[in-house]
């Protein structure tokens, strides 16, 4: 039946893609999906209060990703780190997810930041906050992802202080870590990270830190939405240091690569695209690059829609699609972030995802879309 969306009538598809769990382990690329958290909709809290998590649903979604062969990047930006998820909830998320990963044999890496600092901090306090989180992640048995820090961006006076801070942390890490460069389009507080707003200067600082500690860096995650810069950085990395694309605008071409290399993946868009992304990488594992592109290229329109400016609100679309897909029973978010995107934006996301066949039960997705239209839009 036709559904009347704000931008026009749409006839939903009736059959989903056949993307059952299981299959061979991903071989040619290491692929992480950054995963969202499921809020507890019955918690009596305010938007700026402590996060209330539905732990059963949150862990079930991670099992869903692992069942398709993906790794989980935990407690990252997609989990609303710094946008509703406080450090107390983040620490519990890391502990629970790491234990679940161990139980089911799933791969996991966890974000290490400084978000326990809630006001102005000194460099020493920033280092101590990083150290506390690094210790928790390593004790949990997960790989560490050193995230960009708002507190460090606020206090560091130049590239030298970034280099000294990261050198201090890398010396302490017991296993190689992933360094994360999150651009200001994802978090405006990270403007000028690595000590300069000039991206060429910032890139040189970033690469110098890696070059001085190659044995402590498993890889880097770049989230700048700039394919050309990612390729340039990728080609300048020391041997053995991986590039994990975080470019939700250009991921098919970056993962496919060229004659001089390719990117692995650590992507928020692989939260809703998880089963399809895993299937595409298995096709790439056979050497069929064009088949891989044929599967993932059509998803870019949806990803660019979800990540359109203000990019940091992409989490709303990610959780919305998880609700439509039946991975959770409600569209409530930590911090009330379900209000961060308009009804027309969400309706377009529904249509684009449905056209791709992403919903395991198209009728359920349609009925939930209709319910949202009624509650938020009334009748027209």
Coordinates of C-alpha atoms in Angstrom, one line a residue:
X1 CA 0.0 0.0 0.0
X2 CA 1.1 3.5 -0.7
X3 CA 2.4 5.5 2.3
X4 CA 2.2 9.3 2.1
X5 CA 5.5 10.7 3.3
X6 CA 6.1 14.5 3.7
X7 CA 8.0 14.6 0.4
X8 CA 5.4 12.6 -1.6
X9 CA 3.7 9.2 -2.0
X10 CA 5.9 6.1 -1.8
X11 CA 5.1 2.4 -2.4
X12 CA 7.2 0.3 0.1
X13 CA 8.9 -2.9 -1.1
X14 CA 7.6 -6.1 0.1
X15 CA 10.7 -8.3 0.3
X16 CA 14.0 -7.6 2.1
X17 CA 17.4 -8.6 1.0
X18 CA 18.4 -12.1 1.9
X19 CA 21.2 -11.4 4.4
X20 CA 21.2 -14.2 7.0
X21 CA 23.8 -14.3 9.8
X22 CA 26.8 -16.5 9.4
X23 CA 29.2 -17.0 6.5
X24 CA 32.9 -17.1 6.2
X25 CA 35.1 -14.8 8.4
X26 CA 35.9 -11.5 6.6
X27 CA 39.4 -11.9 5.2
X28 CA 40.6 -9.0 3.0
X29 CA 39.5 -6.1 5.3
X30 CA 39.2 -5.6 9.0
X31 CA 35.7 -4.1 9.5
X32 CA 34.3 -2.5 12.6
X33 CA 30.8 -1.1 13.0
X34 CA 30.5 1.6 15.5
X35 CA 27.3 0.7 17.5
X36 CA 24.6 2.8 19.0
X37 CA 23.1 2.3 22.5
X38 CA 19.4 1.6 23.2
X39 CA 17.9 3.9 25.8
X40 CA 15.5 2.8 28.5
X41 CA 12.3 4.6 27.5
X42 CA 10.7 4.1 30.9
X43 CA 13.4 5.8 32.9
X44 CA 12.1 9.0 34.6
X45 CA 15.0 11.2 33.7
X46 CA 15.6 14.6 32.1
X47 CA 17.5 15.1 28.8
X48 CA 20.5 16.4 30.6
X49 CA 20.4 13.7 33.4
X50 CA 22.4 10.5 33.7
X51 CA 22.0 8.1 30.8
X52 CA 19.5 5.2 31.2
X53 CA 20.4 2.2 29.0
X54 CA 18.4 -0.8 28.1
X55 CA 21.3 -3.2 28.5
X56 CA 19.5 -6.3 27.1
X57 CA 18.6 -4.5 23.8
X58 CA 22.0 -2.8 23.6
X59 CA 23.9 -6.1 23.9
X60 CA 21.5 -7.9 21.6
X61 CA 22.3 -5.4 18.9
X62 CA 26.0 -6.1 19.3
X63 CA 25.3 -9.8 19.0
X64 CA 23.5 -9.0 15.7
X65 CA 26.6 -7.3 14.4
X66 CA 28.9 -10.1 15.5
X67 CA 26.6 -12.7 14.0
X68 CA 27.4 -11.2 10.6
X69 CA 31.1 -11.3 11.1
X70 CA 31.7 -7.6 11.9
X71 CA 33.7 -6.2 14.7
X72 CA 32.1 -3.8 17.2
X73 CA 33.7 -0.4 17.9
X74 CA 32.2 0.3 21.3
X75 CA 31.6 3.5 23.2
X76 CA 32.4 5.7 20.3
X77 CA 30.7 8.7 18.8
X78 CA 27.9 6.5 17.5
X79 CA 27.1 5.5 21.0
X80 CA 26.5 9.2 21.8
X81 CA 29.8 9.6 23.6
X82 CA 29.7 13.2 24.7
X83 CA 26.1 13.6 23.4
X84 CA 24.1 12.0 26.2
X85 CA 26.2 9.1 27.2
X86 CA 28.2 10.1 30.3
X87 CA 31.4 8.4 31.4
X88 CA 29.7 6.3 34.1
X89 CA 27.4 4.7 31.5
X90 CA 30.3 4.5 29.0
X91 CA 32.4 2.6 31.4
X92 CA 29.6 0.2 32.1
X93 CA 29.0 -0.2 28.4
X94 CA 32.6 -1.1 27.8
X95 CA 32.6 -3.7 30.6
X96 CA 29.4 -5.3 29.5
X97 CA 30.2 -5.3 25.8
X98 CA 33.7 -6.6 26.3
X99 CA 32.3 -9.5 28.4
X100 CA 29.7 -10.3 25.8
X101 CA 32.3 -10.2 23.1
X102 CA 34.4 -12.7 25.0
X103 CA 31.3 -14.9 25.5
X104 CA 30.4 -15.1 21.8
X105 CA 33.9 -14.8 20.3
X106 CA 33.3 -11.3 18.8
X107 CA 35.9 -8.8 18.0
X108 CA 35.7 -5.5 19.9
X109 CA 37.6 -2.3 20.3
X110 CA 36.6 0.5 22.7
X111 CA 36.9 4.2 22.8
X112 CA 39.3 5.8 25.3
X113 CA 38.6 9.5 25.9
X114 CA 38.5 12.1 28.7
X115 CA 34.8 12.7 29.1
X116 CA 34.9 12.2 32.8
X117 CA 36.3 15.8 32.8
X118 CA 33.3 18.1 32.9
X119 CA 35.0 21.5 33.2
X120 CA 38.3 23.2 32.4
X121 CA 41.3 20.9 32.9
X122 CA 45.1 21.0 32.9
X123 CA 47.2 18.9 30.7
X124 CA 48.1 16.7 33.6
X125 CA 44.4 16.1 34.3
X126 CA 43.8 15.3 30.7
X127 CA 46.5 12.7 30.7
X128 CA 45.2 11.2 33.9
X129 CA 41.7 10.9 32.5
X130 CA 43.0 9.2 29.4
X131 CA 45.0 6.8 31.6
X132 CA 42.0 5.9 33.7
X133 CA 40.0 5.0 30.6
X134 CA 42.9 3.2 28.9
X135 CA 43.3 1.0 32.0
X136 CA 39.6 0.1 32.0
X137 CA 39.6 -0.9 28.3
X138 CA 42.7 -2.9 28.6
X139 CA 41.5 -4.6 31.8
X140 CA 38.3 -5.5 29.9
X141 CA 40.3 -7.4 27.3
X142 CA 39.3 -5.0 24.4
X143 CA 41.5 -3.2 22.0
X144 CA 41.8 0.5 22.7
X145 CA 40.9 3.4 20.4
X146 CA 42.4 6.7 21.6
X147 CA 39.7 9.1 20.8
X148 CA 40.1 12.8 20.1
X149 CA 39.5 14.8 23.4
X150 CA 37.5 18.0 23.8
X151 CA 39.5 18.7 27.0
X152 CA 42.8 18.3 25.2
X153 CA 41.6 20.5 22.3
X154 CA 40.6 23.2 24.9
X155 CA 43.9 23.2 26.8
X156 CA 46.7 22.2 24.4
X157 CA 48.6 25.3 23.1
X158 CA 50.2 23.7 20.1
X159 CA 51.3 20.6 18.3
X160 CA 54.1 19.9 20.8
X161 CA 51.6 19.4 23.6
X162 CA 49.5 17.0 21.5
X163 CA 52.6 15.1 20.6
X164 CA 53.8 14.9 24.3
X165 CA 50.3 13.8 25.5
X166 CA 50.0 11.0 22.9
X167 CA 53.6 9.9 23.3
X168 CA 52.9 9.5 27.0
X169 CA 49.8 7.4 26.4
X170 CA 51.3 5.2 23.7
X171 CA 54.3 4.4 25.9
X172 CA 51.8 3.1 28.5
X173 CA 49.6 1.1 26.1
X174 CA 50.2 -2.7 26.5
X175 CA 48.9 -3.5 23.0
X176 CA 48.8 -1.4 19.8
X177 CA 46.0 1.0 19.7
X178 CA 43.9 2.8 17.1
X179 CA 44.4 6.6 16.9
X180 CA 41.2 8.4 16.1
X181 CA 41.0 11.8 14.3
X182 CA 37.4 13.0 14.5
X183 CA 36.8 16.2 12.5
X184 CA 34.8 19.2 13.7
X185 CA 31.9 18.3 11.4
X186 CA 31.3 15.5 13.9
X187 CA 32.1 17.6 17.0
X188 CA 32.7 21.4 16.7
X189 CA 34.7 21.3 20.0
X190 CA 37.5 19.5 18.1
X191 CA 38.3 22.3 15.7
X192 CA 42.0 22.7 15.4
X193 CA 42.9 19.3 16.7
X194 CA 46.6 18.3 16.6
X195 CA 47.4 22.0 17.3
X196 CA 46.4 23.7 14.1
X197 CA 43.3 24.6 12.0
X198 CA 45.5 24.1 8.9
X199 CA 44.8 20.5 8.0
X200 CA 48.2 20.1 6.3
X201 CA 50.0 21.2 9.4
X202 CA 47.7 19.0 11.6
X203 CA 48.2 16.0 9.3
X204 CA 52.0 16.4 9.6
X205 CA 51.8 16.4 13.4
X206 CA 49.5 13.4 13.3
X207 CA 51.8 11.4 11.1
X208 CA 54.9 12.4 13.1
X209 CA 53.4 11.0 16.3
X210 CA 52.7 7.7 14.5
X211 CA 56.1 7.6 12.9
X212 CA 57.7 7.9 16.3
X213 CA 55.7 5.1 17.8
X214 CA 54.8 2.6 15.0
X215 CA 55.0 -0.4 17.3
X216 CA 52.2 1.0 19.5
X217 CA 49.8 2.0 16.7
X218 CA 47.7 -0.7 15.1
X219 CA 46.0 1.8 12.9
X220 CA 44.3 5.1 12.5
X221 CA 40.7 6.1 12.0
X222 CA 40.1 9.2 10.0
X223 CA 36.7 10.9 10.1
X224 CA 37.2 14.0 8.1
X225 CA 34.8 13.2 5.2
X226 CA 37.7 14.0 2.8
X227 CA 38.6 11.1 0.6
X228 CA 41.6 12.7 -1.0
X229 CA 43.2 13.5 2.4
X230 CA 42.5 10.0 3.7
X231 CA 44.3 8.5 0.7
X232 CA 47.2 10.9 1.1
X233 CA 47.6 10.0 4.8
X234 CA 47.1 6.3 4.1
X235 CA 50.0 6.3 1.6
X236 CA 52.3 8.1 4.2
X237 CA 51.7 5.6 7.0
X238 CA 54.6 3.5 8.3
X239 CA 54.6 -0.1 7.1
X240 CA 52.2 -2.2 9.1
X241 CA 50.0 0.6 10.4
X242 CA 46.5 0.3 9.0
X243 CA 44.1 3.0 7.9
X244 CA 40.5 2.5 9.1
X245 CA 38.2 4.7 7.1
X246 CA 35.7 6.7 9.1
X247 CA 34.5 8.5 5.9
X248 CA 30.7 8.0 5.8
X249 CA 30.5 9.8 2.5
X250 CA 33.1 7.9 0.4
X251 CA 33.6 4.5 2.1
X252 CA 33.0 2.2 -0.9
X253 CA 35.9 3.6 -2.9
X254 CA 38.2 3.9 0.1
X255 CA 37.6 0.3 1.2
X256 CA 38.0 -0.9 -2.4
X257 CA 41.2 0.9 -2.7
X258 CA 43.6 1.4 -5.6
X259 CA 46.9 0.0 -6.9
X260 CA 48.7 1.6 -4.0
X261 CA 46.6 0.4 -1.1
X262 CA 43.2 0.4 0.6
X263 CA 41.4 1.3 3.8
X264 CA 39.9 -1.0 6.4
X265 CA 36.7 0.3 8.0
X266 CA 35.4 1.7 11.3
X267 CA 32.1 3.3 10.4
X268 CA 29.0 4.5 12.0
X269 CA 27.0 3.8 8.8
X270 CA 27.8 0.1 9.2
X271 CA 25.4 0.2 12.2
X272 CA 22.3 0.2 9.9
X273 CA 24.2 -1.4 7.0
X274 CA 25.9 -4.2 9.0
X275 CA 24.6 -7.3 7.2
X276 CA 24.9 -5.7 3.7
X277 CA 28.4 -4.4 4.5
X278 CA 29.6 -7.8 5.6
X279 CA 28.1 -9.5 2.5
X280 CA 29.9 -6.9 0.3
X281 CA 33.2 -7.5 2.0
X282 CA 32.9 -11.2 1.5
X283 CA 32.4 -10.5 -2.2
X284 CA 35.5 -8.3 -2.1
X285 CA 37.3 -11.3 -0.4
X286 CA 36.9 -13.2 -3.7
X287 CA 38.6 -10.5 -5.7
X288 CA 35.4 -9.1 -7.1
X289 CA 35.9 -5.4 -6.6
X290 CA 33.2 -4.4 -9.0
X291 CA 30.7 -6.7 -7.2
X292 CA 31.7 -5.1 -4.0
X293 CA 31.1 -1.6 -5.4
X294 CA 27.8 -2.7 -7.0
X295 CA 26.6 -3.7 -3.5
X296 CA 27.8 -0.7 -1.5
X297 CA 27.7 2.2 -4.0
X298 CA 23.9 2.4 -3.8
X299 CA 24.0 2.8 0.0
X300 CA 26.0 6.1 -0.2
X301 CA 22.9 8.2 -0.8
X302 CA 21.4 6.9 2.4
X303 CA 24.6 7.5 4.3
X304 CA 25.1 11.0 3.0
X305 CA 21.5 11.8 4.0
X306 CA 22.0 10.5 7.6
X307 CA 25.3 12.3 7.9
X308 CA 24.2 15.6 6.4
X309 CA 25.0 18.8 8.4
X310 CA 24.7 19.1 11.3
X311 CA 26.6 15.8 10.9
X312 CA 26.8 15.1 14.7
X313 CA 23.1 14.4 14.7
X314 CA 23.5 11.3 12.4
X315 CA 23.0 9.2 15.5
X316 CA 19.3 10.0 15.4
X317 CA 18.9 8.5 11.9
X318 CA 20.9 5.4 12.9
X319 CA 18.7 4.7 15.9
X320 CA 15.6 5.5 13.9
X321 CA 16.5 2.8 11.4
X322 CA 17.3 0.3 14.1
X323 CA 13.8 0.8 15.4
X324 CA 12.2 0.4 12.0
X325 CA 14.3 -2.7 11.4
X326 CA 13.0 -4.3 14.7
X327 CA 16.2 -4.2 16.6
X328 CA 14.5 -2.2 19.4
X329 CA 10.9 -1.6 20.4
X330 CA 10.9 2.2 20.6
X331 CA 12.4 5.3 19.1
X332 CA 13.7 7.0 22.3
X333 CA 17.3 8.0 22.6
X334 CA 19.7 8.9 25.4
X335 CA 19.5 12.6 26.0
X336 CA 16.3 12.9 24.1
X337 CA 18.2 13.0 20.8
X338 CA 15.3 11.5 18.9
X339 CA 14.2 15.2 18.5
X340 CA 17.4 16.2 16.7
X341 CA 16.2 15.4 13.2
X342 CA 13.0 16.6 11.4
X343 CA 10.1 14.4 10.4
X344 CA 10.9 15.0 6.7
X345 CA 14.5 13.9 7.3
X346 CA 13.4 10.7 9.0
X347 CA 10.8 9.9 6.3
X348 CA 13.4 10.3 3.6
X349 CA 15.8 8.0 5.6
X350 CA 13.0 5.4 5.8
X351 CA 12.4 5.5 2.0
X352 CA 16.1 5.3 1.1
X353 CA 16.6 2.3 3.5
X354 CA 13.5 0.6 2.3
X355 CA 14.6 0.9 -1.3
X356 CA 17.8 -0.8 -0.4
X357 CA 15.9 -3.7 1.3
X358 CA 17.5 -3.1 4.6
X359 CA 14.5 -3.9 6.7
X360 CA 14.2 -7.6 7.6
X361 CA 10.4 -7.1 8.0
X362 CA 9.2 -4.4 5.5
X363 CA 5.7 -4.5 6.9
X364 CA 6.9 -3.8 10.4
X365 CA 9.0 -0.9 9.2
X366 CA 6.1 0.5 7.2
X367 CA 3.7 0.3 10.2
X368 CA 6.2 2.0 12.5
X369 CA 6.8 4.7 9.9
X370 CA 3.0 5.3 9.7
X371 CA 2.8 5.5 13.5
X372 CA 5.5 8.1 13.6
X373 CA 3.8 10.1 10.9
X374 CA 0.6 10.0 12.9
X375 CA 2.1 10.9 16.2
X376 CA 4.5 13.7 15.0
X377 CA 2.7 14.9 11.9
X378 CA -1.0 14.3 12.6
X379 CA -3.3 13.8 9.6
X380 CA -3.0 15.8 6.3

